[in-house]
Coordinates of C-alpha atoms and ligand atoms in Angstrom, one line a residue:
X11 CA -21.5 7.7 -11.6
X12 CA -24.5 10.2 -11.7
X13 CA -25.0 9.1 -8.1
X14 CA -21.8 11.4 -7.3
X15 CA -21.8 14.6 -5.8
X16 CA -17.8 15.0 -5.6
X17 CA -17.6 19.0 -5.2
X18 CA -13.8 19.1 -6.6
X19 CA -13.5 21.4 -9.3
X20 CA -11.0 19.6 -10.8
X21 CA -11.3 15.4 -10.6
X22 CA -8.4 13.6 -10.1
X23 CA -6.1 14.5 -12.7
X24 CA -2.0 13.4 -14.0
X25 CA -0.5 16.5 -14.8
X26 CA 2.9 17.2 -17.1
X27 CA 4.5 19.9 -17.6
X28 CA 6.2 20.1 -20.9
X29 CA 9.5 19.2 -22.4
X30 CA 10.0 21.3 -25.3
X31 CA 10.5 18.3 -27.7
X32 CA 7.7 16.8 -26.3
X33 CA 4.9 19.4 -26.8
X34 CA 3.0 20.6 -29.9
X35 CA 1.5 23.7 -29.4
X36 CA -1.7 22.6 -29.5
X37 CA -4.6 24.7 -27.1
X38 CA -4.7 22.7 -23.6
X39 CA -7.2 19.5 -23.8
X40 CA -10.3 19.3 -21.2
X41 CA -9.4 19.1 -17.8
X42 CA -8.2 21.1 -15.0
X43 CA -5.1 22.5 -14.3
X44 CA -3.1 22.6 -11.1
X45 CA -2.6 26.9 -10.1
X46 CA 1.4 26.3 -10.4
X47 CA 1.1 25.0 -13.7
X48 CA 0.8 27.9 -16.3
X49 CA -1.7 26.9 -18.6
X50 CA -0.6 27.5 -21.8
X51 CA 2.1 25.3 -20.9
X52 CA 1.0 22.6 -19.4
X53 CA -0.2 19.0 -20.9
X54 CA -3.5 17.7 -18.4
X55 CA -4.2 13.7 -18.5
X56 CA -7.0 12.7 -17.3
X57 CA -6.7 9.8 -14.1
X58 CA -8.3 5.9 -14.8
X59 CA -11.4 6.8 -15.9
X60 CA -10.4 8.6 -18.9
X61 CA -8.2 7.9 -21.9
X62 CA -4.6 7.5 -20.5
X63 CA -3.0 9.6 -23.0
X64 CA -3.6 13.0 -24.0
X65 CA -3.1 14.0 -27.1
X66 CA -0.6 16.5 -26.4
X67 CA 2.2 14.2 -25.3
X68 CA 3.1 12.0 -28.0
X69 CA 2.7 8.8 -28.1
X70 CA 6.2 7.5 -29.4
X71 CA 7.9 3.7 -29.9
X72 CA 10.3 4.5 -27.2
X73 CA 13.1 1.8 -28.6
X74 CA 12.7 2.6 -32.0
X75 CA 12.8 6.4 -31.5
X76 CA 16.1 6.7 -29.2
X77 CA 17.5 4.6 -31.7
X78 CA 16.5 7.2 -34.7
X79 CA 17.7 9.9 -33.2
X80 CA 20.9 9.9 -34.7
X81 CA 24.4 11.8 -34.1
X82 CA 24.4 13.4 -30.9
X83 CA 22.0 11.0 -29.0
X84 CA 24.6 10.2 -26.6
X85 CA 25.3 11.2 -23.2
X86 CA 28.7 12.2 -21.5
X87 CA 28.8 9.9 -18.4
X88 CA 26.1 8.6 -15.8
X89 CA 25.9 11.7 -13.4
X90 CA 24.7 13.6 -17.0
X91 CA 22.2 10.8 -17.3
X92 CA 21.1 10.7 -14.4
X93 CA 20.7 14.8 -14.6
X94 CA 18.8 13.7 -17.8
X95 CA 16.4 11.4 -16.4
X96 CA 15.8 13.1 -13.2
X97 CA 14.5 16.5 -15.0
X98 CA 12.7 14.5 -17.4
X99 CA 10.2 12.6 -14.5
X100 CA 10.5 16.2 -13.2
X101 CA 7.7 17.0 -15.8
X102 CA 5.5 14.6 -14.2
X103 CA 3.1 16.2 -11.5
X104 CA 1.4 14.3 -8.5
X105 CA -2.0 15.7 -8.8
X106 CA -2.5 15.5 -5.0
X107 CA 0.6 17.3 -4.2
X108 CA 0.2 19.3 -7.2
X109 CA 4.5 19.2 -6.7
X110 CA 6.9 16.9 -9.3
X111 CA 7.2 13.4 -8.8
X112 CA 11.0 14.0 -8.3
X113 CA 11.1 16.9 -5.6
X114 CA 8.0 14.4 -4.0
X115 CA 10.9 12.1 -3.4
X116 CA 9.2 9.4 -5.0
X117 CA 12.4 8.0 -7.3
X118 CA 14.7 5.4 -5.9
X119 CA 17.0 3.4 -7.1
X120 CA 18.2 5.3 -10.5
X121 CA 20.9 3.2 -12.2
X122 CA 22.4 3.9 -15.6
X123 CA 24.0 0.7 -17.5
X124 CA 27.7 1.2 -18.2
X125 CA 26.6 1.4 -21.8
X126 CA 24.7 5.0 -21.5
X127 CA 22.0 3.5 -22.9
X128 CA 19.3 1.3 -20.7
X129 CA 17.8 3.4 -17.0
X130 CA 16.7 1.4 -14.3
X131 CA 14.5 3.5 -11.6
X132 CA 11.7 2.3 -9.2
X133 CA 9.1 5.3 -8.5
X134 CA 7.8 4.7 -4.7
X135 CA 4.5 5.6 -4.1
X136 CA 2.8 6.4 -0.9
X137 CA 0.0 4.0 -1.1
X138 CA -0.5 0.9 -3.2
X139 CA -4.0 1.9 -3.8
X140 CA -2.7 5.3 -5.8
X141 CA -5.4 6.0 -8.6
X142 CA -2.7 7.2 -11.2
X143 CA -0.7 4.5 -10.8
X144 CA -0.8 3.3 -14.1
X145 CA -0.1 6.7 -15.4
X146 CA 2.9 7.4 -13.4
X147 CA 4.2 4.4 -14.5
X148 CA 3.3 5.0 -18.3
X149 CA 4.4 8.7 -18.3
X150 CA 7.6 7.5 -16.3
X151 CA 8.1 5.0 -19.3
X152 CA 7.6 8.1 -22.2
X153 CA 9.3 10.4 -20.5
X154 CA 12.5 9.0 -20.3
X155 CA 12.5 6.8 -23.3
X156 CA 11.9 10.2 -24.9
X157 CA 15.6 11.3 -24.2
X158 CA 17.7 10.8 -27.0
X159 CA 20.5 8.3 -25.4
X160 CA 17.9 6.0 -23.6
X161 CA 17.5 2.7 -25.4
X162 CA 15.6 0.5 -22.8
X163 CA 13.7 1.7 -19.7
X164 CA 13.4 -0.9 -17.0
X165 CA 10.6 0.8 -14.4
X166 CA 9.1 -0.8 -11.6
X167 CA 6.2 0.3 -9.3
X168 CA 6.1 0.2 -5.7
X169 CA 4.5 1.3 -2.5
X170 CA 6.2 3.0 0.7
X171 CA 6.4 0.6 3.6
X172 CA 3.4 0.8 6.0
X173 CA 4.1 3.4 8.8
X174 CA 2.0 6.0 10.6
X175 CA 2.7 9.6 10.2
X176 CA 2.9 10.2 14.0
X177 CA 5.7 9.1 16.0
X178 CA 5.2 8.4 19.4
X179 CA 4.3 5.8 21.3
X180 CA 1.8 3.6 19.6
X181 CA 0.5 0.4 21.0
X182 CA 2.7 -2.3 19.4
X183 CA -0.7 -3.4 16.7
X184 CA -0.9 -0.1 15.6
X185 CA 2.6 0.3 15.0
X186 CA 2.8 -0.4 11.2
X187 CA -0.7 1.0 9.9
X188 CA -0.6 4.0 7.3
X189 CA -4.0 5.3 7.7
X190 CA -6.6 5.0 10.2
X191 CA -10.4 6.0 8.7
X192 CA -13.3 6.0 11.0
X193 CA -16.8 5.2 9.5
X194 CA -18.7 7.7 11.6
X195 CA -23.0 8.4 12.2
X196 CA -24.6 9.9 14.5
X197 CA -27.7 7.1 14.7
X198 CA -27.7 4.0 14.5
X199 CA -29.1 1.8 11.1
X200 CA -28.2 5.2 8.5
X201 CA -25.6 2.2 7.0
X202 CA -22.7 2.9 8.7
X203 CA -21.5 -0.4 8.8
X204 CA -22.4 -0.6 5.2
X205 CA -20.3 1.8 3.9
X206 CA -17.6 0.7 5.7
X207 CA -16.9 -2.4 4.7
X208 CA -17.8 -1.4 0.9
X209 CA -15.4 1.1 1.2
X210 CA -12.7 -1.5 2.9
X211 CA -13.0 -3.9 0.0
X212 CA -13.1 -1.0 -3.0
X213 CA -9.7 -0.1 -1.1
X214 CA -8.4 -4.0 -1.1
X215 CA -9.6 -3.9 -4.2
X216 CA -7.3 -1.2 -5.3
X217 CA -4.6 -3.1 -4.2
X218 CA -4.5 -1.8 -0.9
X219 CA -3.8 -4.1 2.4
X220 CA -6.5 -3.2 4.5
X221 CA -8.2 -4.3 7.7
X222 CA -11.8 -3.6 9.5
X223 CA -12.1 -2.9 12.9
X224 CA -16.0 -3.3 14.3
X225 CA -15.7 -0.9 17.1
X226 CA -19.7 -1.5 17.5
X227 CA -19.8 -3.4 20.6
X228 CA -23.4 -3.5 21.0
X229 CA -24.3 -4.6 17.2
X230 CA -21.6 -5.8 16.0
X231 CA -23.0 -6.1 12.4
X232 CA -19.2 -7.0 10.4
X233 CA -20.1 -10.9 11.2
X234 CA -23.4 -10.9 8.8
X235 CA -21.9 -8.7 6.2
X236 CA -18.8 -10.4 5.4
X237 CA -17.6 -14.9 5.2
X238 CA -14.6 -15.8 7.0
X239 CA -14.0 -19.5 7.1
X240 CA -12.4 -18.7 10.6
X241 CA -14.9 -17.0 12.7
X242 CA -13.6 -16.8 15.9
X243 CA -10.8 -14.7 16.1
X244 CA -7.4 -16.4 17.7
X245 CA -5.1 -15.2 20.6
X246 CA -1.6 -15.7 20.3
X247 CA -0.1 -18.2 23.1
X248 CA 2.7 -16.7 22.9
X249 CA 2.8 -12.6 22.7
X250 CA -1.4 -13.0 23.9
X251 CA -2.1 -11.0 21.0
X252 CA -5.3 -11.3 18.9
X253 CA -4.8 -12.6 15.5
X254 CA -7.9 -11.3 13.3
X255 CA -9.7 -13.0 10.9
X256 CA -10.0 -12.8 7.5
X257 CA -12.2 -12.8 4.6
X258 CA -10.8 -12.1 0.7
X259 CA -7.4 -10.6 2.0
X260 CA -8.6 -8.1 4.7
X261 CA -7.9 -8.7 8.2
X262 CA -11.4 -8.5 10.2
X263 CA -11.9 -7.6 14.1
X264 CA -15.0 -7.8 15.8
X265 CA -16.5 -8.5 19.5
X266 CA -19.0 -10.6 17.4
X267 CA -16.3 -12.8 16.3
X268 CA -15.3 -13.4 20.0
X269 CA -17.8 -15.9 20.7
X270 CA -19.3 -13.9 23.3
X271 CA -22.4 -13.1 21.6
X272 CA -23.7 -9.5 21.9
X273 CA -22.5 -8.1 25.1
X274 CA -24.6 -5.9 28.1
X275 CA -22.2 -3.7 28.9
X276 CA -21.8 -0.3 30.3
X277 CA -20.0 2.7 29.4
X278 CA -16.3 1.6 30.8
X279 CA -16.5 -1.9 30.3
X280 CA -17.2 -0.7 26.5
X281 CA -14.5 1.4 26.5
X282 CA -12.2 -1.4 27.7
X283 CA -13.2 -4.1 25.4
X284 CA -13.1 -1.6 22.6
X285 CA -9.3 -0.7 23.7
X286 CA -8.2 -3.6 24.7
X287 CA -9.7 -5.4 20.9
X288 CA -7.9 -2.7 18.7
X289 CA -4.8 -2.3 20.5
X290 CA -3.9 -6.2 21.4
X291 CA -4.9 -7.2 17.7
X292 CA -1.3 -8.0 15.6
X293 CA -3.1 -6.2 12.6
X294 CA 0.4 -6.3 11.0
X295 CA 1.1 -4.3 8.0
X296 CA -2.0 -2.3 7.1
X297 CA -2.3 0.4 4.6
X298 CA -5.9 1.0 5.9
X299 CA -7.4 0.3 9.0
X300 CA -11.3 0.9 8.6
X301 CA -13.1 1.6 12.1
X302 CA -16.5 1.2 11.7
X303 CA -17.6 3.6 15.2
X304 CA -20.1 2.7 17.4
X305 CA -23.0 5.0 16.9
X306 CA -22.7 8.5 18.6
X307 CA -20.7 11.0 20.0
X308 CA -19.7 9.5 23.5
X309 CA -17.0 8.6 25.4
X310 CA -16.4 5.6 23.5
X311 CA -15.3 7.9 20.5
X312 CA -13.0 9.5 23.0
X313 CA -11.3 6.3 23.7
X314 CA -11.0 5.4 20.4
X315 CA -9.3 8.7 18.9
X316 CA -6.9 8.5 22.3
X317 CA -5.7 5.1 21.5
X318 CA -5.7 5.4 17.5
X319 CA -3.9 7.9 15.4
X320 CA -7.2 8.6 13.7
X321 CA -6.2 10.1 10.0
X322 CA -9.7 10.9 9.3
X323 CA -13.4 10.4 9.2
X324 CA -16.3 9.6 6.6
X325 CA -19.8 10.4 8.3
X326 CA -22.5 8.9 7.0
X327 CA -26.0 10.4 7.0
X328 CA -29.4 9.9 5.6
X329 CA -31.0 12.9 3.8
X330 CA -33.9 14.1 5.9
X331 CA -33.5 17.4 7.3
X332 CA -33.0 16.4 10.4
X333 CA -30.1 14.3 10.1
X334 CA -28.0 17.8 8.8
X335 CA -28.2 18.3 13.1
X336 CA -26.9 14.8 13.4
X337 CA -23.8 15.3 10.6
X338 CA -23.2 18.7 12.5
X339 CA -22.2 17.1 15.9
X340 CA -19.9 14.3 13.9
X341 CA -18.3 17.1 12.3
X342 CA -17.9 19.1 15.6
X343 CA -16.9 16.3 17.8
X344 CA -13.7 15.0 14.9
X345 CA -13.1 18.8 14.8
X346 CA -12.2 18.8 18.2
X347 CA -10.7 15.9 18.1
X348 CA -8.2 17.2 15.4
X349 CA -9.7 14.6 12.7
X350 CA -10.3 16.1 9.3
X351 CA -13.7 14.6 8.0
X352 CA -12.6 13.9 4.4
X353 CA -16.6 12.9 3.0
X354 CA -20.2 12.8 3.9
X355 CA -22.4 9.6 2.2
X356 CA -25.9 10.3 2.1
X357 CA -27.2 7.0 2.3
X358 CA -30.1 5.5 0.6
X359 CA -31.1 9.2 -1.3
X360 CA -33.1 7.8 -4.0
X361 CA -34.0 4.5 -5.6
X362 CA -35.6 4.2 -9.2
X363 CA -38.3 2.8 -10.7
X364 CA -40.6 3.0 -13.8
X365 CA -38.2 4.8 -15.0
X366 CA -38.3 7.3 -13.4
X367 CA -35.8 8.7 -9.8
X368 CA -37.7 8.9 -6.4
X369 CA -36.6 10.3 -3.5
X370 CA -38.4 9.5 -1.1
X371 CA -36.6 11.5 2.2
X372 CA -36.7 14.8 0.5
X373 CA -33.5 16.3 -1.4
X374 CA -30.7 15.8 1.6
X375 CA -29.1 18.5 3.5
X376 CA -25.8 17.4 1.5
X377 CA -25.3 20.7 0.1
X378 CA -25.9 22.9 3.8
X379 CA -23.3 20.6 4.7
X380 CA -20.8 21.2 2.2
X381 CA -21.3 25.1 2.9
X382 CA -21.2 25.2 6.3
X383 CA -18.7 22.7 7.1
X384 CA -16.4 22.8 3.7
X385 CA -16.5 19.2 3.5
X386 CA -15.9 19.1 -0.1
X387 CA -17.1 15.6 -0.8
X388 CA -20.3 14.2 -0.9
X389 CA -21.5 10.8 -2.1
X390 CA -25.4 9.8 -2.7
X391 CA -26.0 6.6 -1.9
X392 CA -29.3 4.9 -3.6
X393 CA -31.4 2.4 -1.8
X394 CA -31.2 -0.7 -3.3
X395 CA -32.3 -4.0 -2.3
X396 CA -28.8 -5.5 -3.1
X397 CA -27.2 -3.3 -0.7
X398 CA -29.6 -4.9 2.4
X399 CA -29.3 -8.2 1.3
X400 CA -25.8 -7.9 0.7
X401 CA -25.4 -7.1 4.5
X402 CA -27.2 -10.6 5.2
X403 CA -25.2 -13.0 2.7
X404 CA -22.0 -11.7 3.8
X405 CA -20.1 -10.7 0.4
X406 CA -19.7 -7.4 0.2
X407 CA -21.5 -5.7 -2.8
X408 CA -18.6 -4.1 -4.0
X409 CA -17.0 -7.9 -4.5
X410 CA -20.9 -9.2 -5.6
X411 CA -21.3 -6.9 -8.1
X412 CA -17.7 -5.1 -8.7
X413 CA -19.0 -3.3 -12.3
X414 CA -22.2 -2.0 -10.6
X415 CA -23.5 1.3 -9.9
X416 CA -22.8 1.1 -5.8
X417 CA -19.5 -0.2 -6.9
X418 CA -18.8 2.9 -9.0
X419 CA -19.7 5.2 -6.0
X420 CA -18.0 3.4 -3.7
X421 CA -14.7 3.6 -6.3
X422 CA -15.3 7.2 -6.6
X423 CA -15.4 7.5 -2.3
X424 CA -11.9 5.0 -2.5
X425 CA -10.3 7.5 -4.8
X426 CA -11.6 10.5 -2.1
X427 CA -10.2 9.0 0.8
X428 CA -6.9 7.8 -0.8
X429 CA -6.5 11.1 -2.1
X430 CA -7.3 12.8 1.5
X431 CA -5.5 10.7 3.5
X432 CA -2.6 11.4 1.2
X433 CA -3.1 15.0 1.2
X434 CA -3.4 14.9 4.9
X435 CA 0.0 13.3 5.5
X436 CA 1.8 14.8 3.4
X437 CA 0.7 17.8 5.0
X438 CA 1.5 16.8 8.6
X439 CA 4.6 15.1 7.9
X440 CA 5.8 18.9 6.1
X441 CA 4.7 20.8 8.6
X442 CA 8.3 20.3 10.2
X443 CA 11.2 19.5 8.1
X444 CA 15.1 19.8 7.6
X445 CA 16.1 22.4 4.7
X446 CA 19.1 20.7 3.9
X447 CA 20.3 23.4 1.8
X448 CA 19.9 26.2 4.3
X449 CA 20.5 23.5 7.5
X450 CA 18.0 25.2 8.7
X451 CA 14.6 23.5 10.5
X452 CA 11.4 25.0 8.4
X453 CA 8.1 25.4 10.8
X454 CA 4.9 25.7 8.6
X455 CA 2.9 28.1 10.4
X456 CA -0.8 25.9 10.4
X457 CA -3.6 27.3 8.0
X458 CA -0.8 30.1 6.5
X459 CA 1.1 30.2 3.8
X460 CA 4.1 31.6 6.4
X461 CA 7.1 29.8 7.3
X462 CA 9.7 30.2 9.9
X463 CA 13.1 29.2 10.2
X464 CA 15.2 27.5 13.2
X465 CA 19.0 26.8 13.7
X466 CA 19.0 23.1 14.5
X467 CA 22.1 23.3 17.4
X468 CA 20.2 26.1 19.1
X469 CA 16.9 23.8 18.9
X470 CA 18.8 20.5 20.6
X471 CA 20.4 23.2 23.3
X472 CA 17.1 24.6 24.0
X473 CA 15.8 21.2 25.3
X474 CA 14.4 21.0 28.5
X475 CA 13.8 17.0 28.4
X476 CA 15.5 15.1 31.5
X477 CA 18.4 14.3 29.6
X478 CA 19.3 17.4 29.1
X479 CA 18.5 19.0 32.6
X480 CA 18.5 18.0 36.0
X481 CA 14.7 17.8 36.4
X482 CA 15.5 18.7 40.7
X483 CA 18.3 21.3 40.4
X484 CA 17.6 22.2 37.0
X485 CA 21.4 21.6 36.6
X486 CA 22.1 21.7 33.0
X487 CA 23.4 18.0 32.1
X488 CA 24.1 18.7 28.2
X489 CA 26.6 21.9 27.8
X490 CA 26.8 24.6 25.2
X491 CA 29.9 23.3 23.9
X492 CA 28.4 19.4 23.7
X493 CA 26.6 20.2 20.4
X494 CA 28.6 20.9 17.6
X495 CA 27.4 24.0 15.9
X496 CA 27.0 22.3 12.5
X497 CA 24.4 19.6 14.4
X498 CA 21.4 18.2 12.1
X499 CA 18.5 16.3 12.8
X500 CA 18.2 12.5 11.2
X501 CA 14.6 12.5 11.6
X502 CA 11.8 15.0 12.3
X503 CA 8.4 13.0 12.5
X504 CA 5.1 14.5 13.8
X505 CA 4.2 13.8 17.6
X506 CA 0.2 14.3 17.5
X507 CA -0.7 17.8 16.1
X508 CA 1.7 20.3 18.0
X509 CA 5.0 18.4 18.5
X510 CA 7.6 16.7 16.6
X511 CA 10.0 14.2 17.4
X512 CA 13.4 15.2 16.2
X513 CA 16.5 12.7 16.5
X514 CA 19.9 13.0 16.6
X515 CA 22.6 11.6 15.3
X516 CA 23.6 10.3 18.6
X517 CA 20.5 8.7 19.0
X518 CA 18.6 11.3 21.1
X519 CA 14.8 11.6 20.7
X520 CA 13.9 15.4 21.2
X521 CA 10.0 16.3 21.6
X522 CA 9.8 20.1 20.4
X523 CA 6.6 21.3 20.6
X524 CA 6.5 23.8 17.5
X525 CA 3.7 26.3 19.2
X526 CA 6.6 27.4 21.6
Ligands
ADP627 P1 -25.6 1.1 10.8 O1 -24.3 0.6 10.8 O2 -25.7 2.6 10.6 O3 -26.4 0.7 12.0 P2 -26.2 -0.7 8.7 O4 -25.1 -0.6 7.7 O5 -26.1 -1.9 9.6 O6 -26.4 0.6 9.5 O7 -27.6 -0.7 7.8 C1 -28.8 -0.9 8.5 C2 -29.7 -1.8 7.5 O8 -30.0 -1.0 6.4 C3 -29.0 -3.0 7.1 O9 -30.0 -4.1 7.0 C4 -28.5 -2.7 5.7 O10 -28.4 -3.8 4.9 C5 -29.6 -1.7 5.2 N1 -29.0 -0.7 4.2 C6 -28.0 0.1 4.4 N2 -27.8 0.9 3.4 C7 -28.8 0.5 2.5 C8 -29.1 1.0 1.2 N3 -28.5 2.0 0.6 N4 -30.2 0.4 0.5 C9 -30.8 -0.6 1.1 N5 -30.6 -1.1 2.3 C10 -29.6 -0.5 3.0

């Protein structure tokens, strides 16, 4: 833990708002709170790695209370109950979205029993690997059994199916894969391959599905770290697809498991192999996909972030001064490429002995790169002889030693990048959206807080696709009067970083690019 440099000024934290009759007015406990919730007012529980309960929010025998409480603990019908339930989970807040777990759409299923008395709900959550999973679930329990009518609470936990937040034509591998993190450095041996498949298993290990993609053609280093039984990987007879490997539940890709041996290759060839690995590979449903990159900046990065939705980037760094040069062109070069880089590990920073913390690069240019480049999180890394030899007896030190201090870090980094990745796509897939209540389409104006507003039949008239016109005449194919005036969209999902796919209800697939 002291290893940690995570700047947030507020860690991970479950925030509820309060129900009258479930506050005492008791001063807010330690903690940060979220800027929409007023202070004074507000109940802050601290994520797993503090007590789950805060002492604000009382603790109550849900059964045994409801059934206490008397004349007047009924409800009218099940649309009242529902009303019930729905505004009590409304007091629970997503500390990532830093919005209610109700307006985050994250309840499904509600169902009241005919006797008034017993709620069934399931709360979806975007990722199986969400660090206040437990909480949600345990606040969801109080909350509800907390209203005066409920005598059972039946809730179950689950995660939203695997899906990209980019539509658009994916290669048929990619198609089901959440999140896409590239393990980035600029040199080679800083231990990028290290921290990649750490962080891979602390993400399996958080009950994420999660795969590893060894984009390093010319060191492919994944087949010393980890111990398939299966080390060759398999093409499919049938769709010729690759099926990867796999070692403790995570699916594995690497040229070095293609029984080719290390490969002399040039620049194209690389880029081929590379493309042609990720994007044949039936990686199924993945929640992550880990890259770990291929040393550099070069155009084998290019290829990479062209073929894969990349969600965003971890560079990894050692701390003498003039690696900061080296993070600085990873930062640039994912800048460009539209990638948010969500961390920075300073790898082996210090190592103790005697008692006593040496470091034996210098005090790392961590902190320049927090200020320059606002990446808000930065992990120290210590050297340690387990983390080398881990890389040679191929189990991951995270799985060797899952209570030690790497393991902690490498927790703490898990927690970052499920947290960013979340952010990220929530963000992205908000951008555009459906006001149902205005039937209006809402455009986010990037890095604003400004919003604008368009009328969705005038938005399906305006298209210029070849469906709509007559790409030689420019004959107009789809008339005025063929969209009915009170037209809405089905489906807006993000197209890259500009454009959104928007479909109809007759099926029609309309790119709008929203800087138009
Ligand atoms: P890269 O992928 O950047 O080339 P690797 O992850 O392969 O780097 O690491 C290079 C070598 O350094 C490996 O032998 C690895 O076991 C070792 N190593 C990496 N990080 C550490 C660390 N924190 N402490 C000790 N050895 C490390």
């Amino acid at each position: 833990m002291a290893a940690m440099r995570t700047l947030h000024t507020a860690p991970a934290s479950f925030i509820v708002t309060p129900a009258p009759h479930l506050v005492s007015p008791t001063p807010t406990p330690r903690g940060a709170l979220p800027a929409k919730a007023p202070p004074a007012a507000a109940a802050t529980i601290q994520s797993h790695a503090r007590p789950p309960l805060s002492p604000r929010v009382g603790r109550r025998r849900p059964c045994a209370r409801a059934a206490s409480s008397g004349a007047g603990a009924v409800v009218a019908s099940v649309e009242d109950a529902k009303r019930d339930v729905l505004i009590a989970l409304s007091q629970i807040i997503d500390p990532d979205f830093g919005t209610d777990i109700v307006s985050c759409g994250f309840i499904k299923d509600l169902e009241i029993s005919e006797t008034l008395e017993e709620v069934s709900f399931r709360v979806e959550l975007t990722t199986p690997a969400c660090p206040v999973k437990d909480m949600f679930e345990e606040k969801a329990n109080e909350v509800v059994a907390a209203l005066p009518w409920v005598k059972k609470v039946n809730v179950t936990m689950s995660a939203q199916p695997a899906q990209p937040v980019y539509a658009g034509d994916l290669p048929e591998g990619l198609k089901k894969i959440s999140n896409i993190i590239a393990v980035s450095s600029c040199k080679g041996g800083v231990g990028k391959s290290t921290v990649a498949v750490n962080l891979a298993y602390t993400l399996a290990g958080m009950g994420a599905r999660v795969g590893i993609f060894d984009a390093d053609v010319f060191g492919p280093s994944l087949p010393n770290m980890v111990s398939p039984v299966n080390r060759l990987l398999v093409v499919n007879p049938e769709s010729k697809s690759i099926l990867p490997t796999e070692y403790l539940g995570v699916k594995l890709v690497s040229f070095g498991f293609a029984g080719q041996g290390r490969a002399i290759m040039r620049g194209p060839m690389v880029s081929g192999v590379i493309n042609q690995l990720l994007t044949t590979t039936d990686w199924g449903e993945l929640d992550y996909l880990v890259i770990d990159m291929p040393p550099g900046t070069g155009d084998i990065h290019l290829t990479l972030c062209q073929v894969a939705p990349l969600t965003a980037a971890v560079i990894v760094t050692t701390p003498q001064k003039l690696a900061f040069i080296d993070v600085a062109k990873g930062v640039r070069m994912f800048s460009k490429l539209k990638v948010p880089c969500v961390a920075v590990v300073e790898n082996m920073c210090y190592f103790d002995a005697d008692e006593k913390r040496y470091y034996p690069f210098g005090k790392g240019s961590g902190t320049q790169v927090v200020q320059q480049f606002g990446i808000p999180n930065l992990f120290d890394l210590p050297i340690r002889t387990t983390l080398s030899s881990s890389g040679d007896t191929g189990i991951p030190e995270v799985v060797s030693d899952p209570q030690g201090d790497v393991a902690k870090i490498f927790q703490n980094l898990g927690v970052c990048v499920v947290q960013q990745c979340a952010k990220i796509r929530q963000q992205v897939s908000t951008a555009v959206s459906y006001d149902r209540s205005i039937r209006a389409i809402r455009v986010k104006v990037p890095d604003s807080d400004e919003e604008f507003f368009l009328h969705p039949a005038t938005v399906r008239r305006n298209d210029r696709s070849a469906q709509s016109v007559d790409e030689w005449t420019g004959e107009q194919k789809v008339q005025y009067g063929d969209v009915p005036e009170d037209i809405e969209p089905e489906e807006i999902r993000p197209m890259g970083n500009y454009a959104v796919s928007i479909t109809w209800p007759d099926g029609f697939s309309q790119v709008y690019d929203t800087q138009n």
